[in-house]
PDB file of C-alpha atoms in Angstrom:
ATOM      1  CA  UNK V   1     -14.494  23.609 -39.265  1.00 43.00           C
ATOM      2  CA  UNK V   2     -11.641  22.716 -37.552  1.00 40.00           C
ATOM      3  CA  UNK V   3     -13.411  21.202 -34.459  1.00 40.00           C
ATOM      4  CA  UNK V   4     -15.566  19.259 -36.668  1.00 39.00           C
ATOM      5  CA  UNK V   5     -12.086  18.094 -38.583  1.00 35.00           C
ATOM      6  CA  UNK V   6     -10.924  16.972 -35.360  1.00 35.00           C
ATOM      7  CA  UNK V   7     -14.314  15.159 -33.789  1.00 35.00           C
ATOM      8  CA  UNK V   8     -14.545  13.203 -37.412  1.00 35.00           C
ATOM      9  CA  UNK V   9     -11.140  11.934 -37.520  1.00 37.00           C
ATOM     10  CA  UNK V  10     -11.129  11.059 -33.792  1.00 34.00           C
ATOM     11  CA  UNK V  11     -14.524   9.138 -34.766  1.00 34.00           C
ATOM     12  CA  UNK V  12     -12.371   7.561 -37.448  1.00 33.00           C
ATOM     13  CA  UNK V  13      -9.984   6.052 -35.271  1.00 30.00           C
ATOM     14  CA  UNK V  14     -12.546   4.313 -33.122  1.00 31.00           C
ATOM     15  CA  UNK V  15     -13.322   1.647 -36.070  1.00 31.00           C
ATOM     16  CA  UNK V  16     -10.354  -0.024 -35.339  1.00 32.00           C
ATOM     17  CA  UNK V  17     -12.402  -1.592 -32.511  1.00 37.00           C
ATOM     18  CA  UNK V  18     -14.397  -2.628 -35.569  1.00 38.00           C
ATOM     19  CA  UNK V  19     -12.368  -5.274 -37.243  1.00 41.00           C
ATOM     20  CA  UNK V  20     -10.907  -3.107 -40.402  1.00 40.00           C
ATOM     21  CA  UNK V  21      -8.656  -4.178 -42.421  1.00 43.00           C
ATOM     22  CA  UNK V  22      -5.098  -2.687 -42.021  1.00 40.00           C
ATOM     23  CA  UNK V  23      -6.131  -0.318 -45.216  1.00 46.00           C
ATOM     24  CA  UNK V  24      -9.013   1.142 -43.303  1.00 42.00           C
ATOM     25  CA  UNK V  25      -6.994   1.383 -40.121  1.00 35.00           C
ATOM     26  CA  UNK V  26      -4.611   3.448 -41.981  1.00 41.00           C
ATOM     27  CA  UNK V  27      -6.534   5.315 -43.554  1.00 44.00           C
ATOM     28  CA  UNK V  28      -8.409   5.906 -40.066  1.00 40.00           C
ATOM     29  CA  UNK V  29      -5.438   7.175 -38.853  1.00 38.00           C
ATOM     30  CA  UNK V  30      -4.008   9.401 -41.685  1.00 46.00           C
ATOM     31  CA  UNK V  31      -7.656  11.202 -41.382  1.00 45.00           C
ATOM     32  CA  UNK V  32      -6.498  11.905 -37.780  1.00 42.00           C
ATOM     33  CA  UNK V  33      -3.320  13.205 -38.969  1.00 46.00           C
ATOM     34  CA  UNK V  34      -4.303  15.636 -40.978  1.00 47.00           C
ATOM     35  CA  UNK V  35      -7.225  16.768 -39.347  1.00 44.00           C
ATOM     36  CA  UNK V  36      -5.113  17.652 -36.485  1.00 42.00           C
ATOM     37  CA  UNK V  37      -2.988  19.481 -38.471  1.00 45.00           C
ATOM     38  CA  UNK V  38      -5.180  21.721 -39.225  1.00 41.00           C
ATOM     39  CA  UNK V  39      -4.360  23.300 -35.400  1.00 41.00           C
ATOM     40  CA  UNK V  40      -1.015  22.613 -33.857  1.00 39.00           C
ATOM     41  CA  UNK V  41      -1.786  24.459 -30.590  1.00 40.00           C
ATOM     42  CA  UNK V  42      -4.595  22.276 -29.885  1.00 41.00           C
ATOM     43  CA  UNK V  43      -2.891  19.373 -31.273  1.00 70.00           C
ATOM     44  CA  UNK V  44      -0.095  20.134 -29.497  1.00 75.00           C
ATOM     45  CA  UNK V  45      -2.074  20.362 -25.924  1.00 78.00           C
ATOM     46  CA  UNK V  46      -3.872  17.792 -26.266  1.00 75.00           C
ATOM     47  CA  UNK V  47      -1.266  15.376 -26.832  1.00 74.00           C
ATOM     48  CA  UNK V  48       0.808  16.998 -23.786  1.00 80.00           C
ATOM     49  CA  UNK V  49      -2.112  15.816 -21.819  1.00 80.00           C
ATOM     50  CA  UNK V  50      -2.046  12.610 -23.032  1.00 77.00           C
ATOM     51  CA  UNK V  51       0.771  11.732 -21.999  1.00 78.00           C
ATOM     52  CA  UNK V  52       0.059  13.063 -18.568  1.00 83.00           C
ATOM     53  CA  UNK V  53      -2.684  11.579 -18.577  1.00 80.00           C
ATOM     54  CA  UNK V  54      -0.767   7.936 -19.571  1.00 78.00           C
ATOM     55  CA  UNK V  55       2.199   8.666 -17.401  1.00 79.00           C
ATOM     56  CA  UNK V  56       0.143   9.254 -14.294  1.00 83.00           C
ATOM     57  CA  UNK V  57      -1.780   5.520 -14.573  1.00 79.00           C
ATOM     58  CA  UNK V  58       1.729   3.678 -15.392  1.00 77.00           C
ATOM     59  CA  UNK V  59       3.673   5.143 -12.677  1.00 79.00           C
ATOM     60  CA  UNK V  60       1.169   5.118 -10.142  1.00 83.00           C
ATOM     61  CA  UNK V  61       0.985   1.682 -10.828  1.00 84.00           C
ATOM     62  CA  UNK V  62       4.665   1.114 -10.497  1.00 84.00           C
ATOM     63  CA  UNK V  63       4.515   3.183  -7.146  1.00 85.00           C
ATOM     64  CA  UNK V  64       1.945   0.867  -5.536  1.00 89.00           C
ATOM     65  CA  UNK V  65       3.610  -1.934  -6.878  1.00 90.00           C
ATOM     66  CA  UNK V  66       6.988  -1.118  -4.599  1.00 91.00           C
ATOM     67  CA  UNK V  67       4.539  -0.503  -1.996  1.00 91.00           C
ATOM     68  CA  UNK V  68       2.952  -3.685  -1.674  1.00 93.00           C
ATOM     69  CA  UNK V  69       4.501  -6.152   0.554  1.00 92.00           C
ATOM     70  CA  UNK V  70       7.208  -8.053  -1.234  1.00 95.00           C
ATOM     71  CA  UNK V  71       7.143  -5.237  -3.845  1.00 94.00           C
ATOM     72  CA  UNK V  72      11.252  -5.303  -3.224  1.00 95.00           C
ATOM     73  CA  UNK V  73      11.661  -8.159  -1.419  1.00 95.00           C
ATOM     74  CA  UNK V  74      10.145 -10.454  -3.987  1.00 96.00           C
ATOM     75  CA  UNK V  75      11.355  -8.633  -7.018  1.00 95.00           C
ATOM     76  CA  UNK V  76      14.947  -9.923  -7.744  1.00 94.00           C
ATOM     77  CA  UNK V  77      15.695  -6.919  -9.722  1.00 93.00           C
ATOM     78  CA  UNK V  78      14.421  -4.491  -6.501  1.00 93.00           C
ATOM     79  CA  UNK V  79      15.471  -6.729  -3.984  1.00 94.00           C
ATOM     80  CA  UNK V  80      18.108  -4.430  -2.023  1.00 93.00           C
ATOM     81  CA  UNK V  81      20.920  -6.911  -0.648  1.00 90.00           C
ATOM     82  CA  UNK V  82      23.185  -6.326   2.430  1.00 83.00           C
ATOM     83  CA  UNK V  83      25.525  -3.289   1.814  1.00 82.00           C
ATOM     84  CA  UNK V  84      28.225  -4.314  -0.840  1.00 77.00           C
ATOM     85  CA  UNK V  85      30.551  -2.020   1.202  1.00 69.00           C
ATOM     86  CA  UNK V  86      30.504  -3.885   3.922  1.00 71.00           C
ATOM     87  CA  UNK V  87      29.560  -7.389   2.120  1.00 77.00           C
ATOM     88  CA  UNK V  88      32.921  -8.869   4.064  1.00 79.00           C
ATOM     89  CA  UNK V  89      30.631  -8.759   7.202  1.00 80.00           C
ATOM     90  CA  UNK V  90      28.161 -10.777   5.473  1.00 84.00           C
ATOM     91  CA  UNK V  91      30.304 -13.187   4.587  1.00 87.00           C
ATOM     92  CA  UNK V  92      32.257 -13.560   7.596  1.00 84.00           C
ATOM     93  CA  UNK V  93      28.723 -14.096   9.556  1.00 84.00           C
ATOM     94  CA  UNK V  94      27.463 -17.210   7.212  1.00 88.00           C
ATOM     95  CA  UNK V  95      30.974 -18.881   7.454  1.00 90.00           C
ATOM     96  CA  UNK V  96      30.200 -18.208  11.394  1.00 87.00           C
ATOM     97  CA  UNK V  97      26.609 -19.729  11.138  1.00 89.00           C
ATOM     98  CA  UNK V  98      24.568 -16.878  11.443  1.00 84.00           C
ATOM     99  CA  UNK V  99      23.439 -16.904   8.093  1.00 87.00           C
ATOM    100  CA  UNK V 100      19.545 -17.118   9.205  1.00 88.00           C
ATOM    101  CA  UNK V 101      20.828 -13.311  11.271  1.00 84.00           C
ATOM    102  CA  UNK V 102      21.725 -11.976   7.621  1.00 85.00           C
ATOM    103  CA  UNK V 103      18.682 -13.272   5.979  1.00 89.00           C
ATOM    104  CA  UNK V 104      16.497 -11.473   8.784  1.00 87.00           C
ATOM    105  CA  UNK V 105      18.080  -8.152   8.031  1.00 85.00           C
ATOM    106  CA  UNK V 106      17.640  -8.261   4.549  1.00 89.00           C
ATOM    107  CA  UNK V 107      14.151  -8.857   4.709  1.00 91.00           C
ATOM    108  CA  UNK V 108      13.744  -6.358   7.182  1.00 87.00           C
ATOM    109  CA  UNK V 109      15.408  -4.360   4.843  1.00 87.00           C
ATOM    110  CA  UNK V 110      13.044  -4.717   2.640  1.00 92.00           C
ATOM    111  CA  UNK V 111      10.107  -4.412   4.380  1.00 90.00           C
ATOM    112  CA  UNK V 112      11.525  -0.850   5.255  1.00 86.00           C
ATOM    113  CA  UNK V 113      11.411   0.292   1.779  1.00 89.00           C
ATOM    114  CA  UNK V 114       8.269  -1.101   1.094  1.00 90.00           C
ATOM    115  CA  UNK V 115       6.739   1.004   3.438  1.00 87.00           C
ATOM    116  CA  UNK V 116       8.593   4.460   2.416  1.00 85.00           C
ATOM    117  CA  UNK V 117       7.579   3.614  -1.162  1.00 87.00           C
ATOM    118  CA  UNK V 118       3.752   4.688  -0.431  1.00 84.00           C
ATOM    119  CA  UNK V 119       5.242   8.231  -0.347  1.00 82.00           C
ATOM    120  CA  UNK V 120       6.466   7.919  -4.219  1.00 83.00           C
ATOM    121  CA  UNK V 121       3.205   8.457  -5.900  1.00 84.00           C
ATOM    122  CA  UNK V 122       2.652  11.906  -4.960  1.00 87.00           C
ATOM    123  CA  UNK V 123       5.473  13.109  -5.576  1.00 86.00           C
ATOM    124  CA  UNK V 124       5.533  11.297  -9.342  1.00 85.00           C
ATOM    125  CA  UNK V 125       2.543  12.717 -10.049  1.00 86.00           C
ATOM    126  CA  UNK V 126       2.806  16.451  -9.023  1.00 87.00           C
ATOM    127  CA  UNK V 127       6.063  16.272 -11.461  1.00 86.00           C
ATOM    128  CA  UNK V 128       3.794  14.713 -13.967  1.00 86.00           C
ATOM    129  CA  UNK V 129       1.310  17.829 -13.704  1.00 86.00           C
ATOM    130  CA  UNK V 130       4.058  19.781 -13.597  1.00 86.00           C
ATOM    131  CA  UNK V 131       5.055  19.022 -17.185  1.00 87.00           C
ATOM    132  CA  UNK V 132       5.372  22.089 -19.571  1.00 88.00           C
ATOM    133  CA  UNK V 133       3.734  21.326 -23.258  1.00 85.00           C
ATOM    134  CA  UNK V 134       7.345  21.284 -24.424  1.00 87.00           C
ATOM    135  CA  UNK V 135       8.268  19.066 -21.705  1.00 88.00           C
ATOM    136  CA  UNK V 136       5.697  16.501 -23.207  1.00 85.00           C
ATOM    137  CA  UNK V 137       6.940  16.773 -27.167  1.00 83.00           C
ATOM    138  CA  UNK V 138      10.873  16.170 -25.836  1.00 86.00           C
ATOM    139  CA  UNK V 139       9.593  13.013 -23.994  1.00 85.00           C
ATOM    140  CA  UNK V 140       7.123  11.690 -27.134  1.00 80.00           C
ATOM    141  CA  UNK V 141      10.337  12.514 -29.414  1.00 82.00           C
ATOM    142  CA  UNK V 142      13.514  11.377 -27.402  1.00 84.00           C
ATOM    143  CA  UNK V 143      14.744   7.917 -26.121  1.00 87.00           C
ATOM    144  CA  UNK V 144      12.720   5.408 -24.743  1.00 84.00           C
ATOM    145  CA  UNK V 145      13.518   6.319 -21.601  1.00 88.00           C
ATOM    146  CA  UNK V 146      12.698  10.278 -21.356  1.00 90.00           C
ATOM    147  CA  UNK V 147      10.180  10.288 -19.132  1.00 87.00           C
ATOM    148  CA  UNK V 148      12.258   8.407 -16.620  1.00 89.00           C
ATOM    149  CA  UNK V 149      15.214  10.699 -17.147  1.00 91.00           C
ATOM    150  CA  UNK V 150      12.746  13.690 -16.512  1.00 90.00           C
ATOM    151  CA  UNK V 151      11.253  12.373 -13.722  1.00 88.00           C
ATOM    152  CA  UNK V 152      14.769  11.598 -12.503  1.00 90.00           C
ATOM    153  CA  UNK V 153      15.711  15.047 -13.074  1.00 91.00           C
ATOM    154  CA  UNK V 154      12.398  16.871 -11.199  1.00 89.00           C
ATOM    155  CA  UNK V 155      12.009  14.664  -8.429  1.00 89.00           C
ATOM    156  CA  UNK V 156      15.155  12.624  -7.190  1.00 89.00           C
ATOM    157  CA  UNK V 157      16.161  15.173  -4.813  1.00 89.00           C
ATOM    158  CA  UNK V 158      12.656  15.462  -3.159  1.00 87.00           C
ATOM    159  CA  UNK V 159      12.141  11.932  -3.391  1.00 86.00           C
ATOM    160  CA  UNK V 160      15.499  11.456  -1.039  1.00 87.00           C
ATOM    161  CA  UNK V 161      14.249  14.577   0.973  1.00 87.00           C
ATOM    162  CA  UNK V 162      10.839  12.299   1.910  1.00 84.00           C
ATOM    163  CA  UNK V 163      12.072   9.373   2.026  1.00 83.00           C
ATOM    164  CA  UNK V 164      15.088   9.523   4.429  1.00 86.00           C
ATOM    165  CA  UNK V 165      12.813   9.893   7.270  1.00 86.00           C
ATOM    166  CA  UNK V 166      10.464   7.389   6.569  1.00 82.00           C
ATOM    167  CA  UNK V 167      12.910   5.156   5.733  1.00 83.00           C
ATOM    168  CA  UNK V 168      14.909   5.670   8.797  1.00 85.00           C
ATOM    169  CA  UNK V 169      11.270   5.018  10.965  1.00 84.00           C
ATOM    170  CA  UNK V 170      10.700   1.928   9.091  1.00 80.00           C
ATOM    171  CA  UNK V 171      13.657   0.766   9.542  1.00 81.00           C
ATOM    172  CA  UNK V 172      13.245   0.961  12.661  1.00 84.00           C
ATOM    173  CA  UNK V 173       9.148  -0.329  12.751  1.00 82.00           C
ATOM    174  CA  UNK V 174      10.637  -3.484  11.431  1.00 78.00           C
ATOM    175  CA  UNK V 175      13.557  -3.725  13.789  1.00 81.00           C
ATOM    176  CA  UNK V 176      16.334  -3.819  10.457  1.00 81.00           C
ATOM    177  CA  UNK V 177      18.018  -0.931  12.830  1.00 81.00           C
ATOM    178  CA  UNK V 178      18.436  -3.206  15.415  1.00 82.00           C
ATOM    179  CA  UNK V 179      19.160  -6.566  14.145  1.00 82.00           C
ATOM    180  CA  UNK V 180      21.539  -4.740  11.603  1.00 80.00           C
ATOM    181  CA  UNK V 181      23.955  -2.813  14.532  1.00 82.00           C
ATOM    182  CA  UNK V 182      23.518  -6.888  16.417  1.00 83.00           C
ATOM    183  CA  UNK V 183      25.416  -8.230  12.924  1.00 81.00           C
ATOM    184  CA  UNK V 184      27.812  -5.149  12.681  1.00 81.00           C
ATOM    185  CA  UNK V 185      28.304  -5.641  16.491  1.00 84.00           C
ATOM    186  CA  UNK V 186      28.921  -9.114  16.606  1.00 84.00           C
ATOM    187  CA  UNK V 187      31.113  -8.628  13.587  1.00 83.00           C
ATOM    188  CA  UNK V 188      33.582  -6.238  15.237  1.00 84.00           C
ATOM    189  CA  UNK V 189      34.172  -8.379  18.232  1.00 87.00           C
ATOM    190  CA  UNK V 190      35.531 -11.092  15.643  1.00 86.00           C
ATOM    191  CA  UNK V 191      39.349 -10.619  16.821  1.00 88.00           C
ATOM    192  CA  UNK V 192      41.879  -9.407  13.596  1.00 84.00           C
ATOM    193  CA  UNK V 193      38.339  -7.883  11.894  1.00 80.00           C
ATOM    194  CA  UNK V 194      38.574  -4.143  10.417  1.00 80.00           C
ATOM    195  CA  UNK V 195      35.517  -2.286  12.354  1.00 80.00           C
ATOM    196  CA  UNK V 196      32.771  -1.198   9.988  1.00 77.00           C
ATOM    197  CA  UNK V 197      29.577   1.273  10.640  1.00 70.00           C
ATOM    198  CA  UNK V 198      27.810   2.247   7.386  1.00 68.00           C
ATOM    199  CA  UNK V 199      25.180   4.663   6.746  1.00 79.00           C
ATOM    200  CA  UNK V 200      22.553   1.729   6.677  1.00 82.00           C
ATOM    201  CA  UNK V 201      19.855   5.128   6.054  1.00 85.00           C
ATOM    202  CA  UNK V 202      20.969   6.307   3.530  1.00 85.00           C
ATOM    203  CA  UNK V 203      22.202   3.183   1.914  1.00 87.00           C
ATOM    204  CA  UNK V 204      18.208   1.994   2.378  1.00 87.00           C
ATOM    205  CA  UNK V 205      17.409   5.513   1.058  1.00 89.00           C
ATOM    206  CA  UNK V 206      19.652   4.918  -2.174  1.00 90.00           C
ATOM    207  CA  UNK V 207      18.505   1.655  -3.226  1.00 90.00           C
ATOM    208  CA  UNK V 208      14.554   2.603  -2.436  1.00 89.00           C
ATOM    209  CA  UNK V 209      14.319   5.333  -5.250  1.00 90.00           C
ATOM    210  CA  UNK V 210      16.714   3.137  -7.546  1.00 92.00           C
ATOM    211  CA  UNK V 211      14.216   0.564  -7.222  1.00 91.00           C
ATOM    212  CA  UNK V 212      11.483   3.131  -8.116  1.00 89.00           C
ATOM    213  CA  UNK V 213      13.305   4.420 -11.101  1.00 89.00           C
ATOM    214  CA  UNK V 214      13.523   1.295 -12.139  1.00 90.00           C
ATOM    215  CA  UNK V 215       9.366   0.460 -11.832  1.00 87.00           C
ATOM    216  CA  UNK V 216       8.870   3.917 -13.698  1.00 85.00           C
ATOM    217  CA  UNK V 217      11.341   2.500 -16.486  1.00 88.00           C
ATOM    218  CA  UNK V 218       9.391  -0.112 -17.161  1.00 87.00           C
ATOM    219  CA  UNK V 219       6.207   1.156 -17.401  1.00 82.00           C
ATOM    220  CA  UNK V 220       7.194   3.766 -19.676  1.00 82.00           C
ATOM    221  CA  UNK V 221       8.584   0.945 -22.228  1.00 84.00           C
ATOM    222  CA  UNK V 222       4.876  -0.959 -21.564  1.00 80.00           C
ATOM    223  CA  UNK V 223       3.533   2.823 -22.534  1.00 76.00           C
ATOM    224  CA  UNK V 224       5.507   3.011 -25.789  1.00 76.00           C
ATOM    225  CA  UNK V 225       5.235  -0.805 -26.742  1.00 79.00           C
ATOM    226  CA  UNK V 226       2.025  -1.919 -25.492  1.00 76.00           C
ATOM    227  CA  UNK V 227      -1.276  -0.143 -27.044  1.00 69.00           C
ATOM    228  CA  UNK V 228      -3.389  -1.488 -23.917  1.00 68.00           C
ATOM    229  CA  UNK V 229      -1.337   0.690 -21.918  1.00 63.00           C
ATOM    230  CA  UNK V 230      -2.086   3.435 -23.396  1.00 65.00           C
ATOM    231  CA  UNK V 231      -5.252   5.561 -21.893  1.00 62.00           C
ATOM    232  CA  UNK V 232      -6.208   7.930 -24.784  1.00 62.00           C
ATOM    233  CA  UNK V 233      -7.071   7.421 -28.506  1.00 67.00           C
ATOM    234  CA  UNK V 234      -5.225  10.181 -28.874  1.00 62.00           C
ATOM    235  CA  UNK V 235      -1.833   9.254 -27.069  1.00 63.00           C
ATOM    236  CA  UNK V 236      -2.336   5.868 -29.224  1.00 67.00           C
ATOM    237  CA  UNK V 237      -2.052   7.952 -32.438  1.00 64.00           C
ATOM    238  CA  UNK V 238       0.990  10.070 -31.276  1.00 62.00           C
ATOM    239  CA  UNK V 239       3.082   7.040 -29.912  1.00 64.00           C
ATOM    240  CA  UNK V 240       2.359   5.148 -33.104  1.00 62.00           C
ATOM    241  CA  UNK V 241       3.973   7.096 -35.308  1.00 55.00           C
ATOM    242  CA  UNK V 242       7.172   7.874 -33.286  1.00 56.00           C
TER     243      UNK V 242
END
């Protein structure tokens, strides 16, 4: 009885595609409601994967969307700029006219994180899979940025772990090692100049998986706002009525 609760008000929700009025559509999904409440547990685990299910298309599409060239570069809010630490060194080098130097770096930069961002996806989605059922319901029930925060929580530390080695080789595949110690070198031979030497790794490393974060941020707002977005009938339902 149950199953046949569940199959008809699943069924019901499908008229929507079916030009009902907003009474039908409803009513459609009040009959969804209550048939799965007649079992919780399977209510309950089928929404969990769901939202795996939903979490797993959005990010991945955020993660190949760092990936592809000019995924940082040209995305002003990913672009990664010359190290504010040492932004004195920029500065000094455009007044000096090697502006077009600085520009070269920071698309070299760029290009560097590009390339380390193929390794995201994986790890994304093993920590989606990894999601207990009550893992899920915190995410469908807190802020509208839970999912990020958990992901931030289960996978920044193996993100930086991967990524600081590939990172540090493409880097160096697209010569931003090199033409970044030529500005830092040129800039320390400026008489009266404090020497600098930054971490220009990590520093890439950093601003790499912020950049993610911030991809996975915003597909998890398109998840919650947007019903296109969303991959199941049945994670439609459950984000509608939060």
């Amino acid at each position: 009885m149950r199953k046949q609760l569940i199959t008809a008000g699943l069924g019901a929700i499908l008229l929507m595609n079916a030009g009902c009025t907003t009474q039908q559509i409803n009513q459609a999904i009040g009959d969804v409601n209550d048939a799965l409440g007649q079992n919780q547990q399977v209510t309950t685990t089928e929404v969990a994967q769901g939202l795996k299910e939903a979490l797993t298309v959005g990010i991945s599409k955020g993660a190949q969307q760092a990936a592809q060239e000019n995924g940082y570069y040209g995305n002003p809010k990913l672009r990664i700029p010359f190290p504010p630490e040492v932004q004195k060194v920029e500065n000094t080098l455009r007044q000096i006219g090697l502006g077009s130097e600085v520009d070269k770096f920071v698309l070299t930069l760029n290009r560097g994180a590009e390339q380390a961002a193929k390794e995201a996806k994986p790890v994304f989605v093993t920590a989606i899979k990894s999601m207990t059922i009550q893992d899920a319901w915190n995410i469908l029930r807190g802020q509208d940025d839970a999912a990020t925060q958990y992901l931030m929580r289960t996978t920044s530390g193996e993100l930086k772990t991967r990524f600081q080695p590939i990172v540090a080789q493409s880097l160096q595949n697209v010569n931003a090692t090199r033409y970044y110690s030529d500005l830092v070198n040129t800039y320390n031979k400026i008489p009266g100049v404090q020497r600098v030497n930054p971490d220009l790794e990590a520093y890439a490393t950093d601003k790499a998986i912020e950049g993610l974060f911030l991809l996975v941020a915003e597909e998890e707002k398109n998840i919650r706002e947007n019903p296109i977005a969303r991959t199941t009938e049945l994670l439609k339902r459950v984000f509608s009525k939060q």
